[in-house]
Amino acid sequence: MTLDDRELTETGLSPRKTGRLLLIACGALAHEILALKRANGWDHMDLQCLPAKLHLYPEKITEAVADAVTEHRDAYDDIFVVYADCGTGGQLAAKCAELGVEMVEGPHCYSFFEGNDRFAANGDDDMTAFFLTDFLVKQFDAFVWRPMGLDRHPELRDMIFGNYTKLVYQSQITDPALVDKARACADRLGLAFEHRHTGYGDLGTALAARA
């Protein structure tokens, strides 16, 4: 399957209507989830991705996930929500509990990619870090530069990022071109650059547990 990151940002990914377990995930996780499915032979898992741009409007995530669960639950034996809290302030967890479906643990994808325990332990050191994943490096302009108005008002950069000290790129795959692009993103934001190869972190563990 060929994935278009712009489509994952704007429209997401429709399920194939096969398998017994439906994963409802953020479009920003599509590459990683499909890679894990292929590597482990999890053919019983189907995947629906909601538009990644919902992360620009976290107040809309809970309703969108709930609508997807309601739409598809009769077609599958089980549903697993591959979202962390993602800025919903606990509302997504409460809605998943109400609907009787489980979800990935953690405050956000940066935490579960790093490993929730390790991310929490790094709390003080990373207090002033701005994080990017593979997907967000590739979609930096769509998720950071344009939504924050930096394409139109570059003078806002120091106001928005003045309290940050570094950009941390958490890579899921090994790609020197993405490292170079992430470093360029750090330069554009005026931040020091740090690269951590996290792989899939707790995402892989969570999906393995469901498998």
GROMACS .gro file of C-alpha atoms in nm:
model
  211
    1MET     CA    1   0.000   0.000   0.000
    2THR     CA    2   0.132   0.343  -0.099
    3LEU     CA    3   0.058   0.615   0.153
    4ASP     CA    4   0.035   0.984   0.069
    5ASP     CA    5   0.122   1.197   0.371
    6ARG     CA    6  -0.093   1.484   0.246
    7GLU     CA    7  -0.394   1.253   0.226
    8LEU     CA    8  -0.317   1.117   0.573
    9THR     CA    9  -0.312   1.477   0.695
   10GLU     CA   10  -0.633   1.590   0.528
   11THR     CA   11  -0.859   1.284   0.491
   12GLY     CA   12  -0.698   0.991   0.673
   13LEU     CA   13  -0.724   0.629   0.562
   14SER     CA   14  -1.039   0.419   0.519
   15PRO     CA   15  -1.057   0.063   0.657
   16ARG     CA   16  -1.049  -0.225   0.413
   17LYS     CA   17  -1.341  -0.396   0.589
   18THR     CA   18  -1.134  -0.711   0.651
   19GLY     CA   19  -1.003  -0.870   0.969
   20ARG     CA   20  -1.146  -0.913   1.315
   21LEU     CA   21  -0.982  -0.623   1.499
   22LEU     CA   22  -1.015  -0.262   1.386
   23LEU     CA   23  -0.747  -0.013   1.483
   24ILE     CA   24  -0.874   0.346   1.487
   25ALA     CA   25  -0.567   0.565   1.471
   26CYS     CA   26  -0.430   0.907   1.391
   27GLY     CA   27  -0.316   0.950   1.031
   28ALA     CA   28   0.027   1.047   1.164
   29LEU     CA   29   0.073   0.684   1.277
   30ALA     CA   30  -0.030   0.507   0.957
   31HIS     CA   31   0.322   0.428   0.834
   32GLU     CA   32   0.429   0.285   1.168
   33ILE     CA   33   0.117   0.075   1.224
   34LEU     CA   34   0.125  -0.074   0.876
   35ALA     CA   35   0.497  -0.151   0.914
   36LEU     CA   36   0.428  -0.334   1.240
   37LYS     CA   37   0.139  -0.525   1.080
   38ARG     CA   38   0.361  -0.639   0.793
   39ALA     CA   39   0.654  -0.732   1.014
   40ASN     CA   40   0.442  -0.940   1.251
   41GLY     CA   41   0.190  -1.088   1.010
   42TRP     CA   42  -0.103  -0.927   1.189
   43ASP     CA   43  -0.343  -0.987   0.901
   44HIS     CA   44  -0.640  -1.001   1.136
   45MET     CA   45  -0.597  -0.628   1.205
   46ASP     CA   46  -0.767  -0.366   0.989
   47LEU     CA   47  -0.675   0.002   1.006
   48GLN     CA   48  -0.874   0.321   0.987
   49CYS     CA   49  -0.687   0.650   1.025
   50LEU     CA   50  -0.859   0.976   1.105
   51PRO     CA   51  -0.710   1.291   0.949
   52ALA     CA   52  -0.382   1.380   1.115
   53LYS     CA   53  -0.480   1.748   1.105
   54LEU     CA   54  -0.720   1.681   1.393
   55HIS     CA   55  -0.414   1.738   1.613
   56LEU     CA   56  -0.444   2.104   1.524
   57TYR     CA   57  -0.790   2.094   1.682
   58PRO     CA   58  -0.764   1.846   1.972
   59GLU     CA   59  -1.112   1.938   2.095
   60LYS     CA   60  -1.245   1.753   1.786
   61ILE     CA   61  -1.057   1.427   1.840
   62THR     CA   62  -1.293   1.269   2.096
   63GLU     CA   63  -1.603   1.315   1.885
   64ALA     CA   64  -1.429   1.191   1.570
   65VAL     CA   65  -1.306   0.875   1.745
   66ALA     CA   66  -1.649   0.813   1.898
   67ASP     CA   67  -1.816   0.848   1.557
   68ALA     CA   68  -1.571   0.598   1.405
   69VAL     CA   69  -1.630   0.346   1.684
   70THR     CA   70  -2.006   0.377   1.645
   71GLU     CA   71  -1.987   0.343   1.266
   72HIS     CA   72  -1.771   0.031   1.259
   73ARG     CA   73  -1.821  -0.162   1.581
   74ASP     CA   74  -2.080  -0.403   1.439
   75ALA     CA   75  -1.839  -0.509   1.162
   76TYR     CA   76  -1.554  -0.621   1.393
   77ASP     CA   77  -1.505  -0.844   1.694
   78ASP     CA   78  -1.303  -0.574   1.870
   79ILE     CA   79  -1.183  -0.216   1.829
   80PHE     CA   80  -0.863  -0.065   1.966
   81VAL     CA   81  -0.806   0.312   1.965
   82VAL     CA   82  -0.450   0.404   1.868
   83TYR     CA   83  -0.456   0.754   2.014
   84ALA     CA   84  -0.299   0.869   2.336
   85ASP     CA   85  -0.466   1.156   2.524
   86CYS     CA   86  -0.341   1.396   2.254
   87GLY     CA   87  -0.451   1.715   2.425
   88THR     CA   88  -0.809   1.607   2.498
   89GLY     CA   89  -0.767   1.659   2.871
   90GLY     CA   90  -0.887   1.309   2.959
   91GLN     CA   91  -1.202   1.336   2.748
   92LEU     CA   92  -1.091   1.073   2.499
   93ALA     CA   93  -1.015   0.821   2.774
   94ALA     CA   94  -1.353   0.887   2.933
   95LYS     CA   95  -1.534   0.842   2.603
   96CYS     CA   96  -1.345   0.520   2.524
   97ALA     CA   97  -1.439   0.384   2.866
   98GLU     CA   98  -1.802   0.478   2.801
   99LEU     CA   99  -1.792   0.301   2.464
  100GLY     CA  100  -1.618  -0.005   2.608
  101VAL     CA  101  -1.304   0.019   2.393
  102GLU     CA  102  -0.940   0.037   2.501
  103MET     CA  103  -0.678   0.285   2.387
  104VAL     CA  104  -0.301   0.333   2.385
  105GLU     CA  105  -0.156   0.457   2.714
  106GLY     CA  106   0.030   0.785   2.738
  107PRO     CA  107  -0.018   1.161   2.709
  108HIS     CA  108   0.083   1.181   2.340
  109CYS     CA  109   0.275   0.998   2.068
  110TYR     CA  110   0.608   1.154   2.168
  111SER     CA  111   0.572   0.977   2.500
  112PHE     CA  112   0.483   0.633   2.371
  113PHE     CA  113   0.745   0.647   2.095
  114GLU     CA  114   1.009   0.730   2.357
  115GLY     CA  115   0.854   0.480   2.597
  116ASN     CA  116   0.614   0.625   2.854
  117ASP     CA  117   0.836   0.545   3.152
  118ARG     CA  118   1.147   0.687   2.988
  119PHE     CA  119   0.963   0.998   2.868
  120ALA     CA  120   0.836   1.064   3.220
  121ALA     CA  121   1.186   1.014   3.362
  122ASN     CA  122   1.324   1.270   3.114
  123GLY     CA  123   1.063   1.524   3.216
  124ASP     CA  124   1.293   1.790   3.362
  125ASP     CA  125   1.554   1.764   3.086
  126ASP     CA  126   1.290   1.781   2.814
  127MET     CA  127   1.079   2.056   2.968
  128THR     CA  128   1.192   2.303   2.702
  129ALA     CA  129   1.204   2.058   2.409
  130PHE     CA  130   0.993   2.076   2.094
  131PHE     CA  131   0.933   1.728   1.950
  132LEU     CA  132   0.897   1.598   1.597
  133THR     CA  133   0.838   1.244   1.466
  134ASP     CA  134   0.907   1.108   1.117
  135PHE     CA  135   0.562   1.215   1.000
  136LEU     CA  136   0.590   1.563   1.148
  137VAL     CA  137   0.932   1.620   0.997
  138LYS     CA  138   0.788   1.539   0.655
  139GLN     CA  139   0.481   1.754   0.722
  140PHE     CA  140   0.658   2.033   0.912
  141ASP     CA  141   0.514   2.315   0.704
  142ALA     CA  142   0.159   2.177   0.729
  143PHE     CA  143   0.168   2.123   1.107
  144VAL     CA  144   0.407   2.389   1.236
  145TRP     CA  145   0.517   2.659   0.997
  146ARG     CA  146   0.186   2.754   0.835
  147PRO     CA  147  -0.058   2.694   1.126
  148MET     CA  148   0.156   2.914   1.350
  149GLY     CA  149   0.162   3.187   1.087
  150LEU     CA  150   0.539   3.177   1.045
  151ASP     CA  151   0.509   3.171   0.666
  152ARG     CA  152   0.338   3.510   0.682
  153HIS     CA  153   0.494   3.657   0.996
  154PRO     CA  154   0.840   3.507   1.055
  155GLU     CA  155   0.896   3.765   1.328
  156LEU     CA  156   0.662   3.556   1.546
  157ARG     CA  157   0.921   3.278   1.568
  158ASP     CA  158   1.105   3.413   1.871
  159MET     CA  159   0.779   3.496   2.046
  160ILE     CA  160   0.638   3.145   1.997
  161PHE     CA  161   0.956   2.946   2.050
  162GLY     CA  162   1.145   3.178   2.281
  163ASN     CA  163   1.105   2.945   2.579
  164TYR     CA  164   1.219   2.635   2.390
  165THR     CA  165   1.588   2.541   2.384
  166LYS     CA  166   1.601   2.238   2.155
  167LEU     CA  167   1.417   2.041   1.890
  168VAL     CA  168   1.414   1.667   1.957
  169TYR     CA  169   1.361   1.449   1.651
  170GLN     CA  170   1.232   1.105   1.748
  171SER     CA  171   1.295   0.887   1.443
  172GLN     CA  172   1.097   0.571   1.386
  173ILE     CA  173   1.294   0.458   1.081
  174THR     CA  174   1.658   0.507   0.983
  175ASP     CA  175   1.668   0.769   0.708
  176PRO     CA  176   1.960   1.015   0.688
  177ALA     CA  177   1.755   1.244   0.463
  178LEU     CA  178   1.492   1.281   0.737
  179VAL     CA  179   1.763   1.357   0.993
  180ASP     CA  180   1.893   1.632   0.766
  181LYS     CA  181   1.543   1.769   0.719
  182ALA     CA  182   1.478   1.761   1.096
  183ARG     CA  183   1.803   1.948   1.156
  184ALA     CA  184   1.690   2.208   0.902
  185CYS     CA  185   1.360   2.239   1.092
  186ALA     CA  186   1.555   2.309   1.410
  187ASP     CA  187   1.756   2.576   1.229
  188ARG     CA  188   1.437   2.739   1.102
  189LEU     CA  189   1.307   2.757   1.458
  190GLY     CA  190   1.637   2.876   1.600
  191LEU     CA  191   1.669   2.572   1.827
  192ALA     CA  192   1.947   2.329   1.910
  193PHE     CA  193   1.904   1.989   1.748
  194GLU     CA  194   1.890   1.646   1.912
  195HIS     CA  195   1.819   1.318   1.734
  196ARG     CA  196   1.686   1.013   1.920
  197HIS     CA  197   1.615   0.694   1.731
  198THR     CA  198   1.319   0.556   1.926
  199GLY     CA  199   1.185   0.304   1.678
  200TYR     CA  200   0.821   0.224   1.754
  201GLY     CA  201   0.854   0.229   2.132
  202ASP     CA  202   0.542   0.144   2.331
  203LEU     CA  203   0.332   0.154   2.015
  204GLY     CA  204   0.472  -0.183   1.914
  205THR     CA  205   0.421  -0.320   2.263
  206ALA     CA  206   0.059  -0.203   2.274
  207LEU     CA  207  -0.027  -0.355   1.937
  208ALA     CA  208   0.149  -0.680   2.023
  209ALA     CA  209  -0.063  -0.704   2.337
  210ARG     CA  210  -0.379  -0.663   2.128
  211ALA     CA  211  -0.258  -0.920   1.872
   0.00000   0.00000   0.00000
